[in-house]
Coordinates of C-alpha atoms and ligand atoms in Angstrom, one line a residue:
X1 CA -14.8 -41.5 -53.3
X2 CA -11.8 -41.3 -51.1
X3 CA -11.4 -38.6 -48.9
X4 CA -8.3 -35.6 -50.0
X5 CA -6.5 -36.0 -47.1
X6 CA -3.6 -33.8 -48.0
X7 CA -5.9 -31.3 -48.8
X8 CA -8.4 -32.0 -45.7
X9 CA -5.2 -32.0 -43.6
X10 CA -3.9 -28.1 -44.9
X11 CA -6.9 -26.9 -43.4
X12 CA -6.2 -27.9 -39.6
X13 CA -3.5 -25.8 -38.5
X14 CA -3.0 -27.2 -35.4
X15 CA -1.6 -30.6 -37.1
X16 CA 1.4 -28.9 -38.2
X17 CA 2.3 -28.2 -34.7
X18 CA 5.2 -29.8 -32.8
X19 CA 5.2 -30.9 -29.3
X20 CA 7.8 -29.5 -26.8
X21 CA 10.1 -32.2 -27.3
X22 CA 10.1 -31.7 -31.2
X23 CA 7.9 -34.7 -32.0
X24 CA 5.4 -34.2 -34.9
X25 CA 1.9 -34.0 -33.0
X26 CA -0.3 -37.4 -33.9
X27 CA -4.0 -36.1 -32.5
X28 CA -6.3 -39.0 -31.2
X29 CA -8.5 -37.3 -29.2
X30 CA -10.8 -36.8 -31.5
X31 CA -13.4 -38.0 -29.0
X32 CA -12.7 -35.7 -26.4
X33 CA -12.9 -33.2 -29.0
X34 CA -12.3 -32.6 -32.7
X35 CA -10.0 -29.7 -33.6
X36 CA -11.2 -27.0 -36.0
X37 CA -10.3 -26.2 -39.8
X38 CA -9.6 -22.6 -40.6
X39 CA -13.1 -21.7 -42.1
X40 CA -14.8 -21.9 -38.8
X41 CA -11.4 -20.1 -36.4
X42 CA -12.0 -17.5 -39.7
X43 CA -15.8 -17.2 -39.6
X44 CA -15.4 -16.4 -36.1
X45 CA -12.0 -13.6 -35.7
X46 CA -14.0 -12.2 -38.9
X47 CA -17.6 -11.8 -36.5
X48 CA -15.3 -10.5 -34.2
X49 CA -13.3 -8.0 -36.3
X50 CA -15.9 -7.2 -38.5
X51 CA -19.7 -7.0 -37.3
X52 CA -19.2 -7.7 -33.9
X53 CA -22.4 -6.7 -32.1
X54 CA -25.3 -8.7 -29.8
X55 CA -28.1 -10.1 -31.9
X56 CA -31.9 -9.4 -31.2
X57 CA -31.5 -6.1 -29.8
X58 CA -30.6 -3.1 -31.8
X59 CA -31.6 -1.7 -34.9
X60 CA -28.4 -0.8 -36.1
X61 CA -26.3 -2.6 -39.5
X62 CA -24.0 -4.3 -37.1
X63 CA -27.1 -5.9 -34.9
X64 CA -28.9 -7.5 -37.9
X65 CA -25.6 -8.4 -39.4
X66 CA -25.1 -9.9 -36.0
X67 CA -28.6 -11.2 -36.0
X68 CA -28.8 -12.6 -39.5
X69 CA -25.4 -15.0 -39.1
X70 CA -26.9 -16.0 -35.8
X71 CA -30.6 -17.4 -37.5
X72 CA -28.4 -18.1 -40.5
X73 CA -26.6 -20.8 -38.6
X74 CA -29.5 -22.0 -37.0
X75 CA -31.1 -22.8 -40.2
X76 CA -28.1 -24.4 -41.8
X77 CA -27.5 -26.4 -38.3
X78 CA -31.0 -27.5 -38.2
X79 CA -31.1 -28.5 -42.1
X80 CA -27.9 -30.9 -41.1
X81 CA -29.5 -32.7 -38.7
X82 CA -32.5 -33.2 -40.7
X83 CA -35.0 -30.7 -39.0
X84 CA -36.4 -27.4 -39.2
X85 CA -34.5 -24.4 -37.1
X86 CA -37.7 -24.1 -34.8
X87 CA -36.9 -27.4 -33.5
X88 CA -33.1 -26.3 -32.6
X89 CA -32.2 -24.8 -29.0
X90 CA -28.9 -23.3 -28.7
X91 CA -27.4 -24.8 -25.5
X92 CA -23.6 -25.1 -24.9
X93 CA -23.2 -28.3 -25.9
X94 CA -24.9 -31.6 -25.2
X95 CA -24.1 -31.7 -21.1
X96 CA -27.1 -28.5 -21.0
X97 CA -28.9 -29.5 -24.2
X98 CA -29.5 -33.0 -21.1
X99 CA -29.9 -30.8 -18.6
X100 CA -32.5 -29.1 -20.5
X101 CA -34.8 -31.7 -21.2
X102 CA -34.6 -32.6 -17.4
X103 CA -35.2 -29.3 -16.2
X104 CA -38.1 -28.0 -19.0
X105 CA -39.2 -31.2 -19.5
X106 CA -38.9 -33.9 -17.1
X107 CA -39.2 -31.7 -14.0
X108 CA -42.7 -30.1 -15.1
X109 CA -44.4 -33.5 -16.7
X110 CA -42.8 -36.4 -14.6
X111 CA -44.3 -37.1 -10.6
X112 CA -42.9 -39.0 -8.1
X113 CA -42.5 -42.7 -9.3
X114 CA -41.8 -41.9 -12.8
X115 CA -39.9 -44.3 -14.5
X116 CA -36.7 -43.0 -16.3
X117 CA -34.6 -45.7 -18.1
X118 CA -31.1 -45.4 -18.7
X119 CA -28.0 -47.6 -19.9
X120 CA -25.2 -48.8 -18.5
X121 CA -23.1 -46.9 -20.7
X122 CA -24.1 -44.0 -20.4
X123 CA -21.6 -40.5 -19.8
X124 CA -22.0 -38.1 -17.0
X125 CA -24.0 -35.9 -18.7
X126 CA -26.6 -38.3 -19.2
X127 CA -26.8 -40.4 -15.8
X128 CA -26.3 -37.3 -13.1
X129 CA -29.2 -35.1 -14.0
X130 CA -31.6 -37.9 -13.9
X131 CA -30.0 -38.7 -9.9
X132 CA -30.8 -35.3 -8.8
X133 CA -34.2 -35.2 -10.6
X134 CA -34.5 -38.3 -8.7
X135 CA -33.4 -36.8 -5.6
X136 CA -35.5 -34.0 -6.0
X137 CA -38.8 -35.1 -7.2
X138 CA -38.9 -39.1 -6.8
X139 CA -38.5 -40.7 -10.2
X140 CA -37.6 -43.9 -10.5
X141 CA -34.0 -44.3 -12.2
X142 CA -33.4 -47.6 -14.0
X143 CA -30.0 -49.0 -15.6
X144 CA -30.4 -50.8 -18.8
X145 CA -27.0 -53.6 -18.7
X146 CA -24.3 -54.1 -21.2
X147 CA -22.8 -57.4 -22.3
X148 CA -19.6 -57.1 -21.1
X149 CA -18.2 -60.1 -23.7
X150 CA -19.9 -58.4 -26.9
X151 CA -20.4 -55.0 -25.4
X152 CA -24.0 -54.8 -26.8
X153 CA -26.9 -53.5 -24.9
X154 CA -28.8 -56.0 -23.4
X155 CA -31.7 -55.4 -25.5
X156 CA -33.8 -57.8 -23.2
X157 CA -33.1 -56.1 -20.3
X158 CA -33.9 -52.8 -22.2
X159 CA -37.5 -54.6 -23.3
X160 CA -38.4 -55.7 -19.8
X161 CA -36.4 -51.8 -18.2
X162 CA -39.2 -49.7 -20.5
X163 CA -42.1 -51.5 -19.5
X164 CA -44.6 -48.1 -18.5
X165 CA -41.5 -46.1 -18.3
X166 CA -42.1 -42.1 -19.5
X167 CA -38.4 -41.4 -20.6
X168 CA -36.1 -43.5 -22.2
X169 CA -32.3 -41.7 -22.4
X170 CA -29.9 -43.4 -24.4
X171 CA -26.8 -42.5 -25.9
X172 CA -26.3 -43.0 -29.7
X173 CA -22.8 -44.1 -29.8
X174 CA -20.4 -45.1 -26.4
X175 CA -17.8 -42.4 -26.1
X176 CA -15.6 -45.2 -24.2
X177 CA -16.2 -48.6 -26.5
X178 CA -17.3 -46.9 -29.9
X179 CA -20.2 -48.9 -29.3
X180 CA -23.5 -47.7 -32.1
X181 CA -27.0 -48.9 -30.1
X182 CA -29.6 -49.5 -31.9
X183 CA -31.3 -46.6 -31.8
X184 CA -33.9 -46.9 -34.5
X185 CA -35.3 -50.3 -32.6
X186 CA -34.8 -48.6 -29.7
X187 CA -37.3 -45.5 -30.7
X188 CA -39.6 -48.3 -32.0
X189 CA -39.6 -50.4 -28.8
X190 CA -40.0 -47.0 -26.0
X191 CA -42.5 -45.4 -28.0
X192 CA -44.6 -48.7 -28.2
X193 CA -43.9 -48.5 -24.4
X194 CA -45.3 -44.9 -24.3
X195 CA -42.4 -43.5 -23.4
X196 CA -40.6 -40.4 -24.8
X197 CA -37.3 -40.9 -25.9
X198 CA -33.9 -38.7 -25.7
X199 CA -30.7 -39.6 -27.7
X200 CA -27.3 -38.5 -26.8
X201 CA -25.6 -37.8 -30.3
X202 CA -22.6 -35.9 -28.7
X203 CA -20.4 -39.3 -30.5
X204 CA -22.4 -40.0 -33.7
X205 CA -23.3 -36.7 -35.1
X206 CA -19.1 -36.0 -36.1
X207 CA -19.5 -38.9 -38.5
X208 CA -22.9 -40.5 -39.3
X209 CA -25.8 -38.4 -40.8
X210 CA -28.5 -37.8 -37.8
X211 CA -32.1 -37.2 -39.4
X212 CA -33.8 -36.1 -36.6
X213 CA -37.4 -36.1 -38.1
X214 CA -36.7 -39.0 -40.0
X215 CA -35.6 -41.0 -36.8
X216 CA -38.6 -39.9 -34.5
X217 CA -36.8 -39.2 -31.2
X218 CA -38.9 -36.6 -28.9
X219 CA -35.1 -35.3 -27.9
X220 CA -31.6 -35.1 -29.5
X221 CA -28.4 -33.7 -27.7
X222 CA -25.3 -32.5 -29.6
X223 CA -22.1 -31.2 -29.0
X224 CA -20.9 -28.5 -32.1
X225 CA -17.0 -29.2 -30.8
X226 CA -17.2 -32.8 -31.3
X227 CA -17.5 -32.0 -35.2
X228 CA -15.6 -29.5 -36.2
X229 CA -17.2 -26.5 -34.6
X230 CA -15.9 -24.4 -31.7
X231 CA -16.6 -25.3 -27.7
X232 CA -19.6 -23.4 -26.3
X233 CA -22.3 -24.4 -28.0
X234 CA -24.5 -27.4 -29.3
X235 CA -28.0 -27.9 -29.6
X236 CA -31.3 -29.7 -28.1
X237 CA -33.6 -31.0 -31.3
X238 CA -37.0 -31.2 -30.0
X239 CA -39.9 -32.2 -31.6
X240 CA -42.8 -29.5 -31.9
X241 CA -45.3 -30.8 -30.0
X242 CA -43.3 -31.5 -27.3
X243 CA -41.4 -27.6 -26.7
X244 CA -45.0 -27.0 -25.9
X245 CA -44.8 -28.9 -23.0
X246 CA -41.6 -27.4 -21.5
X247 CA -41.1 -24.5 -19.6
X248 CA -38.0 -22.0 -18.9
X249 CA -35.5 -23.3 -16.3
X250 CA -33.4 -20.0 -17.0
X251 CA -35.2 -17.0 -17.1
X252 CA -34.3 -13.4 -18.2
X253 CA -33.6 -11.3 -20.9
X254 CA -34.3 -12.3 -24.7
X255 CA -37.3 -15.2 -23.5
X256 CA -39.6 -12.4 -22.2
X257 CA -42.4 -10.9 -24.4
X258 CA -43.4 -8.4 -22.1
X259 CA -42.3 -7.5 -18.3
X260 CA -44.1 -5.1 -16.3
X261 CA -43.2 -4.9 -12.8
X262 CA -46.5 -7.4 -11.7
X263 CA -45.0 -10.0 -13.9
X264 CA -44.3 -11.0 -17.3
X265 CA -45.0 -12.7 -20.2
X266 CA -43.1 -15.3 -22.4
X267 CA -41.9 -15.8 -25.9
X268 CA -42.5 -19.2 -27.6
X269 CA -40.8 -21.6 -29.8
X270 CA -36.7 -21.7 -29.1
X271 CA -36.4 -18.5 -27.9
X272 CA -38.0 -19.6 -24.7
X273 CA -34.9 -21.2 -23.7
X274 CA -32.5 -19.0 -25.2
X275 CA -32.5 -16.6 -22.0
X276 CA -29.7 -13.9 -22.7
X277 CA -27.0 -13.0 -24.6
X278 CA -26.8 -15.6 -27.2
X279 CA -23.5 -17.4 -28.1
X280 CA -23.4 -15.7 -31.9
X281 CA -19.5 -15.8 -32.6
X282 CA -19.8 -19.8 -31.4
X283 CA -23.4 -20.0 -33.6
X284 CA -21.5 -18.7 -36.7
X285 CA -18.2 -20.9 -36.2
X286 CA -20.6 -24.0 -36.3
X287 CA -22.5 -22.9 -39.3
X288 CA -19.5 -22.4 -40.9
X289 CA -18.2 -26.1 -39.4
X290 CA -21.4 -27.5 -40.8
X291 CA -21.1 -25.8 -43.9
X292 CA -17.5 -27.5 -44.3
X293 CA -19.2 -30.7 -43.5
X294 CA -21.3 -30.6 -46.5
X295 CA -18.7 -31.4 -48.7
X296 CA -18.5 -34.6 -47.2
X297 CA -20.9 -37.5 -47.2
X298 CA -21.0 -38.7 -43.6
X299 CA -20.4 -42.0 -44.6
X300 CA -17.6 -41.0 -46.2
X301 CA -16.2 -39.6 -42.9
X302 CA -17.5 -43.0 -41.2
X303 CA -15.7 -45.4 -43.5
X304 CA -12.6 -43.4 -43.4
X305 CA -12.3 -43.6 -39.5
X306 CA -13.4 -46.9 -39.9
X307 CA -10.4 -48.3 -42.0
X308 CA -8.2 -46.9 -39.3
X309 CA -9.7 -47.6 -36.2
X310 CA -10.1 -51.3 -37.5
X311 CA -6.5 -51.6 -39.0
X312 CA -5.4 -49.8 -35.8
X313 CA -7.7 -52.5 -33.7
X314 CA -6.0 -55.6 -35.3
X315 CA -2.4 -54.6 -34.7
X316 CA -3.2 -53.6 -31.3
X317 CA -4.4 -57.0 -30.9
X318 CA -1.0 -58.8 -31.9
X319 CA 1.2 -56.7 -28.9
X320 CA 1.9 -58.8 -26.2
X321 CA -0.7 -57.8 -23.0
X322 CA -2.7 -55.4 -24.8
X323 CA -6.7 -55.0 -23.9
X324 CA -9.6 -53.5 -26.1
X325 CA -12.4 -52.9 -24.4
X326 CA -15.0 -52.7 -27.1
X327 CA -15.4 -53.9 -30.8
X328 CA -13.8 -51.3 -33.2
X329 CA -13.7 -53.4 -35.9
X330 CA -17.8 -53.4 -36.1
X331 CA -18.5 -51.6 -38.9
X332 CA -21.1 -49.6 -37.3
X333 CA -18.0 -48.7 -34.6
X334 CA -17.4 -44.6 -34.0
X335 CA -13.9 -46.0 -34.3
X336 CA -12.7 -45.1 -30.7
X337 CA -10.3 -47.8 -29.3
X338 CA -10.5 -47.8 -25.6
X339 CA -7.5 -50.2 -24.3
X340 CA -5.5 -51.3 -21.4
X341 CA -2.1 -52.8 -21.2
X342 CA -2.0 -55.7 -18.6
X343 CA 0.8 -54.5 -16.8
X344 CA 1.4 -50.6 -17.6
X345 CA -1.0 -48.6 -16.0
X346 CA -3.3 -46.1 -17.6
X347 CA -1.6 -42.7 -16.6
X348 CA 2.1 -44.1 -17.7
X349 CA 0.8 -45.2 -20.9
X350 CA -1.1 -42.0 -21.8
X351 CA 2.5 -40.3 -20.6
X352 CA 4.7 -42.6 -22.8
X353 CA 2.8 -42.0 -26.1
X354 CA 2.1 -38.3 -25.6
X355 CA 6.5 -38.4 -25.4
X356 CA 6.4 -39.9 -28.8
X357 CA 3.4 -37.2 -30.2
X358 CA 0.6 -39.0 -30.0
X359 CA -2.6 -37.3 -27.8
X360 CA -4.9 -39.7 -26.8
X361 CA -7.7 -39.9 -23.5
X362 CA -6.8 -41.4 -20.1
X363 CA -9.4 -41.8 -17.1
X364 CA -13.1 -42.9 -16.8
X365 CA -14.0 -41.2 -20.2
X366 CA -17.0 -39.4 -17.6
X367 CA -18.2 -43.0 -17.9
X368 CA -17.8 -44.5 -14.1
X369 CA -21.2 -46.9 -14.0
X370 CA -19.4 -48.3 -17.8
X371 CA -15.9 -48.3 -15.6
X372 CA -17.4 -50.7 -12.8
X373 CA -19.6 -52.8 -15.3
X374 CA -16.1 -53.1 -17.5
X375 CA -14.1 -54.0 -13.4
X376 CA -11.6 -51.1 -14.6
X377 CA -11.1 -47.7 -13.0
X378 CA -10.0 -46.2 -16.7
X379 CA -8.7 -46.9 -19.7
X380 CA -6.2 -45.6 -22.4
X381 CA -8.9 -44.5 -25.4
X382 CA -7.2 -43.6 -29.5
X383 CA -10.4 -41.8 -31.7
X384 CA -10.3 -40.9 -34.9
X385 CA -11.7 -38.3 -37.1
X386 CA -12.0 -37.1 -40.4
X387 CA -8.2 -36.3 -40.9
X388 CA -6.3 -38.5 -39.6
X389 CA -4.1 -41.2 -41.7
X390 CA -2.8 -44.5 -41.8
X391 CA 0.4 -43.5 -42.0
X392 CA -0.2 -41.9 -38.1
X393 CA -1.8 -44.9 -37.1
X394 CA 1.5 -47.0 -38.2
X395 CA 4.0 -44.6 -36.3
X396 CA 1.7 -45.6 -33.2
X397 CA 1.1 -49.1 -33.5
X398 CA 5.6 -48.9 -34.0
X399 CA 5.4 -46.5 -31.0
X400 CA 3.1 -48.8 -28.8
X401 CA 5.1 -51.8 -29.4
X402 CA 8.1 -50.2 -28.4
X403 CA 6.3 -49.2 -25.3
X404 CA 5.6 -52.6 -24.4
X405 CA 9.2 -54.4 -25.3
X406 CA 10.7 -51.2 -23.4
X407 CA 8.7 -50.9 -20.1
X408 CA 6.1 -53.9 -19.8
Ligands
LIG1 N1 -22.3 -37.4 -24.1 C1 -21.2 -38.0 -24.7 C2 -21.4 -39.4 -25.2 C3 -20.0 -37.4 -24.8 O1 -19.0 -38.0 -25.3 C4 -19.9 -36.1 -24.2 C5 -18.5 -35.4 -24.3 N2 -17.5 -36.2 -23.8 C6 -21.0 -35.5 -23.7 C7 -22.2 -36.2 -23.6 C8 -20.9 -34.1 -23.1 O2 -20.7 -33.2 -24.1 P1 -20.2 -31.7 -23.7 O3 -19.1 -31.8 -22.7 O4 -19.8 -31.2 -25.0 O5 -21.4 -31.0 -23.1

């Protein structure tokens, strides 16, 4: 069933809005991150005006209003992603959900000489905690190559890289090339290896359907801003027997059973590494964002994106010195289109469409070791979501192509 796009479209506010210069605002930047419909900006002002009050601590209405929408969310985010809401971490989004599994994780049952294999394309987030682990307790880091002509993995690098490895970290779909790995063979392959495995779904999650007990990964990072929800929060999915095996790398109020002034003792489960003040008015706007969801098949979402970012792809491909750097017309692409043109640079281009409307991501995407594997400093990068249309991706193919006869 096709997606309602007029009526998807009425519930984004923001895509009325006008640039400065009175152009109608086009949004690509759907990568970077998604904007919100007004179920989840209302589910949070109504938190706010209405029951606002920290969770976990009083006995008052307010508290276990606050409390209830808080575990509410969890269970309706875990259910989503295919899990139960003891196996869902609140983090701030999938940079700490990372950070978490390096610090609880990695830091208490990896020694010195530990292998941990990455990829090539990999963002920030994944690649920088594993250098300081490195730098502060030994392991071995090890970089799984791309294909630069096909942009794959090179899944016989990856076979020979896992060899007794204890971590594998991989991310589910490229934020730069749009790129889906395969992560079920991947799973397969690093568990046969004995290693533990960690997917970064910050990409995937807005538009394919992540099972996380149905796929097997040990870990799974996500990002709530990426689909729909607000910034702030996202969640590490671990599986059971493995929380067991982390401990706290923040410490406080909320994880703490008992404290006495000789020490103290510890909760279990998620709460361990929910130290503090939760973020409830950011839980409750990605309930409600994952409640919107659920209208939607993901695949839905996918081959909506898909038609775009492939039509998009092919007309890109006819204007004179344009690059893609990637394969969006896969049909297993995220449907970001990362792209240079031979002979306007990066920064000018990203300046020359944002003065016809259109908002789409310069620089290294937080993807330098993909930058140097690709020879390119950064590139221009168009992504899609779930309501955008083919009529915006006309006015920029005839806004790009006037760019290039103008100023190329
Ligand atoms: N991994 C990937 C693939 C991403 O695209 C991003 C966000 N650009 C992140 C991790 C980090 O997510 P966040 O900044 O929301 O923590």
């Amino acid at each position: 069933m096709a997606l309602d796009l007029k009526q998807i479209r009425s519930e984004f506010p923001i895509l009325q809005r006008k640039l400065p210069n009175g152009k109608q605002l086009v949004y690509f930047d759907n990568a970077a991150t998604s904007q919100k419909p007004r179920c989840v900006i209302s589910a949070m002002s109504n938190y706010y005006e209405q029951y606002n009050s920290n969770a976990h601590r009083a006995n008052h209405t307010l508290a276990d209003e606050a409390t209830t929408a808080l575990e509410t969310a969890r269970e309706n985010i875990a259910k989503f992603f295919g899990t139960s809401p003891s196996q869902l971490i609140y983090t701030s989004g999938a940079t700490e959900a990372i950070n978490l599994v390096a610090f609880s994780w990695a830091r208490e049952n990896l020694r010195r000489d530990d292998i941990v294999v990455l990829t090539e394309m990999e963002h920030h987030a994944d690649i920088v905690p594993w250098q300081q682990l490195s730098k502060e307790i030994g392991i071995e880091v090890r970089y799984v190559p791309i294909n630069t002509e096909t942009y794959k993995l090179d899944m016989e690098a990856f076979s020979i890289a896992i060899q007794d490895s204890s971590l594998v970290c991989v991310v589910h779909t490229s934020n730069v090339l749009g790129v889906r790995n395969p992560i079920e063979e991947i799973i397969k392959l690093s568990h046969s290896a004995g290693a533990k495995v960690l997917l970064d779904c910050a990409q995937s999650a807005p538009h394919e359907k992540i099972n996380f007990d149905g796929l097997g990964a040990d870990f799974i990072a996500i990002s709530a801003h990426k689909m729909a929800g607000p910034t702030g929060i996202g969640c590490l999915l671990v599986k059971k027997d493995i929380m067991i095996q982390m401990t706290p790398f923040m410490t406080g109020g909320s994880m703490i059973k008992t404290v006495t002034t000789e020490g103290s003792t510890f909760q279990d489960g998620h709460a361990l590494f929910e130290t503090g003040t939760p973020r409830i008015a950011e839980a409750i706007g990605w309930g409600a964002a994952v409640e919107w969801l659920n209208q939607f098949e993901m695949k839905e979402i996918h081959s909506h994106i898909h038609k775009i970012a492939s039509w998009t792809s092919i007309e890109m491909k006819k204007i004179p010195g344009i690059m893609i750097y990637g394969d969006p017309e896969r049909s297993d692409s995220s449907g970001a289109i990362s792209f240079l043109h031979e002979s306007i640079q990066s920064l000018d281009m990203a300046l020359l469409l944002d003065e016809g409307g259109f908002a789409v991501r310069t620089g290294h995407h937080c993807a330098q070791p993909l930058m140097d594997a690709l020879s390119v400093p950064s590139t221009n990068r168009a992504s899609f979501w779930i309501y955008n249309t083919m009529d915006e991706a006309k006015l920029f193919i005839k806004h790009l192509k006037y760019i290039v006869e103008r100023f190329a």
